[in-house]
Coordinates of C-alpha atoms in Angstrom, one line a residue:
M1 CA -12.9 13.2 35.4
T2 CA -11.8 15.6 32.6
M3 CA -11.7 15.0 28.9
R4 CA -9.5 16.8 26.3
A5 CA -11.3 18.7 23.6
G6 CA -9.7 16.5 20.9
T7 CA -11.3 13.4 22.4
L8 CA -14.7 14.9 23.2
L9 CA -16.2 14.9 19.7
P10 CA -15.2 11.3 18.9
A11 CA -16.7 10.2 22.2
M12 CA -19.9 12.0 21.6
M13 CA -20.2 10.6 18.0
G14 CA -19.6 7.1 19.5
L15 CA -22.6 7.5 21.7
V16 CA -24.8 8.8 18.9
L17 CA -23.4 6.6 16.1
P18 CA -21.6 3.7 17.7
R19 CA -19.4 1.8 15.3
G20 CA -18.5 -1.8 15.1
C21 CA -15.5 -3.8 14.0
A22 CA -14.9 -3.5 10.3
G23 CA -14.4 -7.2 10.1
C24 CA -17.0 -8.8 12.4
G25 CA -19.2 -5.9 13.6
M26 CA -18.2 -6.3 17.3
P27 CA -19.2 -3.0 19.0
D28 CA -16.8 -0.2 19.9
D29 CA -13.8 -1.5 17.9
V30 CA -12.4 -0.2 14.6
L31 CA -10.8 -3.7 14.2
C32 CA -11.3 -6.1 17.1
P33 CA -8.3 -8.1 18.4
A34 CA -9.5 -11.2 16.7
C35 CA -9.9 -9.6 13.3
R36 CA -6.7 -7.6 13.7
S37 CA -4.7 -10.8 14.3
L38 CA -5.8 -12.1 10.9
F39 CA -3.5 -9.5 9.4
D40 CA -0.5 -10.9 11.1
D41 CA 0.1 -13.6 8.6
T42 CA 2.8 -13.8 5.9
V43 CA 1.2 -14.9 2.7
I44 CA 3.8 -15.5 0.0
V45 CA 2.7 -14.8 -3.5
P46 CA 4.9 -16.9 -5.7
S47 CA 5.8 -16.1 -9.3
C48 CA 4.0 -12.8 -9.2
V49 CA 6.9 -10.4 -10.0
P50 CA 10.0 -12.3 -11.2
G51 CA 12.9 -11.9 -8.9
V52 CA 11.0 -9.9 -6.3
P53 CA 9.4 -11.1 -3.0
V54 CA 5.7 -10.5 -3.0
V55 CA 4.0 -11.0 0.4
A56 CA 0.6 -10.1 2.0
C57 CA -0.6 -9.6 5.5
A58 CA -3.6 -11.9 5.2
T59 CA -5.8 -14.0 3.0
Y60 CA -8.6 -12.2 1.4
R61 CA -11.7 -13.9 2.7
G62 CA -14.2 -13.7 5.6
A63 CA -13.5 -10.9 8.1
V64 CA -10.4 -9.8 6.2
R65 CA -12.4 -9.2 3.0
R66 CA -15.2 -7.4 4.9
A67 CA -12.7 -5.1 6.7
I68 CA -10.8 -4.2 3.5
L69 CA -14.0 -3.5 1.6
A70 CA -15.3 -1.3 4.4
W71 CA -12.1 0.7 4.3
K72 CA -11.5 0.7 0.6
D73 CA -15.0 1.2 -0.8
H74 CA -17.2 2.4 2.1
G75 CA -15.2 5.2 3.6
D76 CA -14.0 3.6 6.9
E77 CA -10.9 5.7 7.1
E78 CA -10.4 4.7 10.8
C79 CA -8.9 1.4 9.4
D80 CA -6.0 3.4 8.1
R81 CA -4.1 2.9 11.4
P82 CA -4.5 -0.8 12.0
F83 CA -3.8 -1.5 8.3
S84 CA -0.7 0.7 8.4
Q85 CA 0.5 -1.1 11.5
A86 CA -0.1 -4.5 9.8
L87 CA 1.9 -3.5 6.7
C88 CA 4.7 -2.1 8.8
A89 CA 5.0 -5.3 10.8
L90 CA 5.0 -7.3 7.5
A91 CA 7.8 -5.1 6.2
D92 CA 9.7 -5.6 9.4
R93 CA 9.6 -9.4 8.9
M94 CA 11.2 -9.2 5.4
P95 CA 15.0 -9.5 5.3
V96 CA 15.3 -7.5 2.1
E97 CA 17.7 -4.6 1.4
G98 CA 15.9 -1.3 1.7
V99 CA 13.1 -2.8 3.8
I100 CA 12.8 -2.2 7.5
G101 CA 14.1 -5.7 8.5
G102 CA 16.8 -5.7 5.9
E103 CA 20.5 -4.8 5.7
G104 CA 20.2 -1.2 4.7
D105 CA 23.1 1.0 5.8
A106 CA 21.8 4.0 7.8
R107 CA 25.0 5.9 7.0
R108 CA 24.1 6.1 3.3
I109 CA 21.9 9.1 3.2
G110 CA 22.5 10.4 -0.3
D111 CA 19.3 11.3 -2.2
R112 CA 19.7 8.3 -4.4
D113 CA 19.9 6.0 -1.3
V114 CA 16.4 7.0 -0.2
T115 CA 14.1 4.0 -0.7
L116 CA 10.8 5.0 -2.3
I117 CA 7.5 3.5 -1.0
V118 CA 5.3 3.6 -4.0
P119 CA 1.6 2.7 -3.8
A120 CA -0.2 1.0 -6.7
P121 CA -2.5 3.5 -8.3
S122 CA -6.2 3.5 -8.5
S123 CA -8.1 4.7 -11.6
Q124 CA -9.2 8.3 -11.6
R125 CA -12.8 7.2 -11.4
S126 CA -12.2 5.0 -8.3
S127 CA -10.3 7.9 -6.6
R128 CA -13.1 10.3 -7.3
R129 CA -15.7 7.8 -6.0
R130 CA -13.8 7.2 -2.8
G131 CA -12.9 10.9 -2.3
R132 CA -9.3 10.1 -1.6
R133 CA -6.3 8.0 -2.5
H134 CA -6.7 5.2 0.0
M135 CA -3.2 3.8 -0.2
R136 CA -1.5 7.1 0.5
P137 CA -1.6 7.0 4.3
L138 CA -0.4 3.4 4.3
A139 CA 2.6 4.2 2.1
R140 CA 3.5 7.1 4.3
A141 CA 3.3 5.0 7.4
I142 CA 5.7 2.4 6.0
A143 CA 8.1 5.2 5.0
A144 CA 8.0 6.6 8.6
A145 CA 8.6 3.1 10.0
C146 CA 11.6 2.6 7.7
R147 CA 13.1 5.9 8.8
A148 CA 12.5 5.0 12.5
R149 CA 14.6 1.9 11.9
G150 CA 17.4 3.8 10.2
V151 CA 16.4 3.1 6.6
P152 CA 16.1 6.4 4.7
A153 CA 12.7 6.3 2.9
R154 CA 9.8 8.4 1.7
A155 CA 6.4 7.7 0.1
E156 CA 6.0 8.8 -3.5
E157 CA 2.9 8.4 -5.7
A158 CA 5.1 7.8 -8.7
L159 CA 2.5 5.6 -10.6
A160 CA -0.7 6.5 -12.3
S161 CA -3.5 4.5 -13.9
H162 CA -3.8 5.8 -17.4
T163 CA -7.3 5.8 -18.8
T164 CA -7.6 4.7 -22.4
G165 CA -8.3 7.6 -24.7
G166 CA -7.7 10.2 -22.0
R167 CA -4.9 12.6 -21.3
S168 CA -4.9 12.4 -17.5
V169 CA -1.2 11.8 -17.5
E170 CA 1.2 13.7 -19.7
M171 CA 4.0 11.5 -21.1
K172 CA 6.7 13.6 -22.6
G173 CA 9.9 12.4 -24.2
R174 CA 11.4 9.0 -24.8
A175 CA 11.7 8.1 -21.1
G176 CA 8.1 9.0 -20.5
R177 CA 6.9 6.9 -23.4
A178 CA 9.1 4.0 -22.3
A179 CA 7.6 4.1 -18.8
R180 CA 4.2 3.1 -20.2
V181 CA 3.9 -0.7 -20.2
G182 CA 2.1 -1.8 -23.3
G183 CA -1.6 -2.5 -22.6
S184 CA -1.4 -2.3 -18.8
G185 CA -2.6 1.3 -18.3
I186 CA 0.1 1.8 -15.6
V187 CA 2.5 4.7 -16.1
V188 CA 5.4 6.2 -14.2
T189 CA 4.5 9.9 -13.9
R190 CA 8.1 11.1 -13.3
P191 CA 10.7 8.6 -14.6
S192 CA 13.6 10.8 -13.4
L193 CA 12.3 10.5 -9.8
V194 CA 12.5 6.7 -9.7
R195 CA 15.5 6.1 -11.9
G196 CA 18.3 4.3 -10.0
R197 CA 16.3 4.0 -6.8
R198 CA 15.2 1.1 -4.6
V199 CA 11.4 0.9 -4.6
I200 CA 9.0 -1.0 -2.3
L201 CA 5.7 -1.4 -4.1
V202 CA 2.5 -1.4 -1.9
D203 CA -1.0 -2.5 -2.9
D204 CA -4.3 -3.4 -1.1
I205 CA -5.2 -6.8 -2.7
V206 CA -3.3 -9.3 -4.9
T207 CA -5.8 -11.2 -7.0
S208 CA -4.2 -12.5 -10.3
G209 CA -1.0 -10.5 -9.6
A210 CA -1.4 -8.6 -12.9
T211 CA -1.5 -5.2 -11.2
M212 CA 1.7 -5.9 -9.3
R213 CA 3.5 -7.1 -12.4
A214 CA 2.4 -4.1 -14.4
C215 CA 3.5 -1.7 -11.7
A216 CA 6.8 -3.4 -11.3
A217 CA 7.4 -3.5 -15.0
A218 CA 6.7 0.2 -15.4
L219 CA 9.0 1.0 -12.6
R220 CA 11.8 -1.2 -13.9
T221 CA 11.4 0.3 -17.4
A222 CA 11.9 3.7 -15.9
G223 CA 15.1 2.5 -14.2
A224 CA 14.0 1.7 -10.7
R225 CA 15.0 -1.4 -8.7
V226 CA 11.9 -3.0 -7.2
V227 CA 13.1 -4.8 -4.0
A228 CA 9.8 -5.9 -2.5
C229 CA 6.0 -5.9 -3.0
L230 CA 3.7 -5.7 0.0
A231 CA -0.1 -6.1 0.1
L232 CA -2.8 -6.1 2.8
A233 CA -4.2 -9.3 1.5
A234 CA -3.9 -12.0 -1.3
T235 CA -6.8 -14.1 -2.6
P236 CA -7.1 -17.7 -1.2
R237 CA -5.4 -19.2 -4.2
Y238 CA -2.1 -18.2 -2.6
D239 CA -2.9 -19.6 0.9
A240 CA -0.7 -22.6 1.3
S241 CA -2.7 -23.8 4.3
A242 CA -5.8 -24.1 2.1
T243 CA -4.1 -26.7 -0.1

């Protein structure tokens, strides 16, 4: 039996430091089938962003909560793949223009017809602590899935979390100042990039919905048309089965 060089190191590491499922700890799984299936739900988040469908893959509790925290705050980057797959499947279930399952016309391939997949931003402090922008690979995966279905799309990190008192984001001119939503700390870094475009907003967890609303408001102020908001999970307050 032979083994390719690219699979040898992971196999050896698995013997020395065996991993468990990020959700339940079951050996030898990044996300076991039972925990992975928890991300196949469609949790509707009502009244979060006016006029825009907001949906999540799962309810944020139990194994879902543990898996997301392992990925988000404890460096379990191997969860990028199953979480990307879950979000792509969620997008596929949404009959919204510009989303994979929608009525986008593949013949319209002008630059302004490209749908932007925009991840909600983390603060600079959080990004430094994690050592990466954890939503980036998920946004890129959704864009790739859109393109595979004939919907022109690309991922763009068009939003930033502006820290009070700092100058981490330069906001120049009227359009730049208008893109900052009062008090939210969310800014559009390049308003000209999003102006006139369809945007799918992507986040990890919807709690109160304030982050989604602030991101959508900033994008709309900059002239974008937010057509959908996707999240990995929403807090139990949005789980209809729990009521």
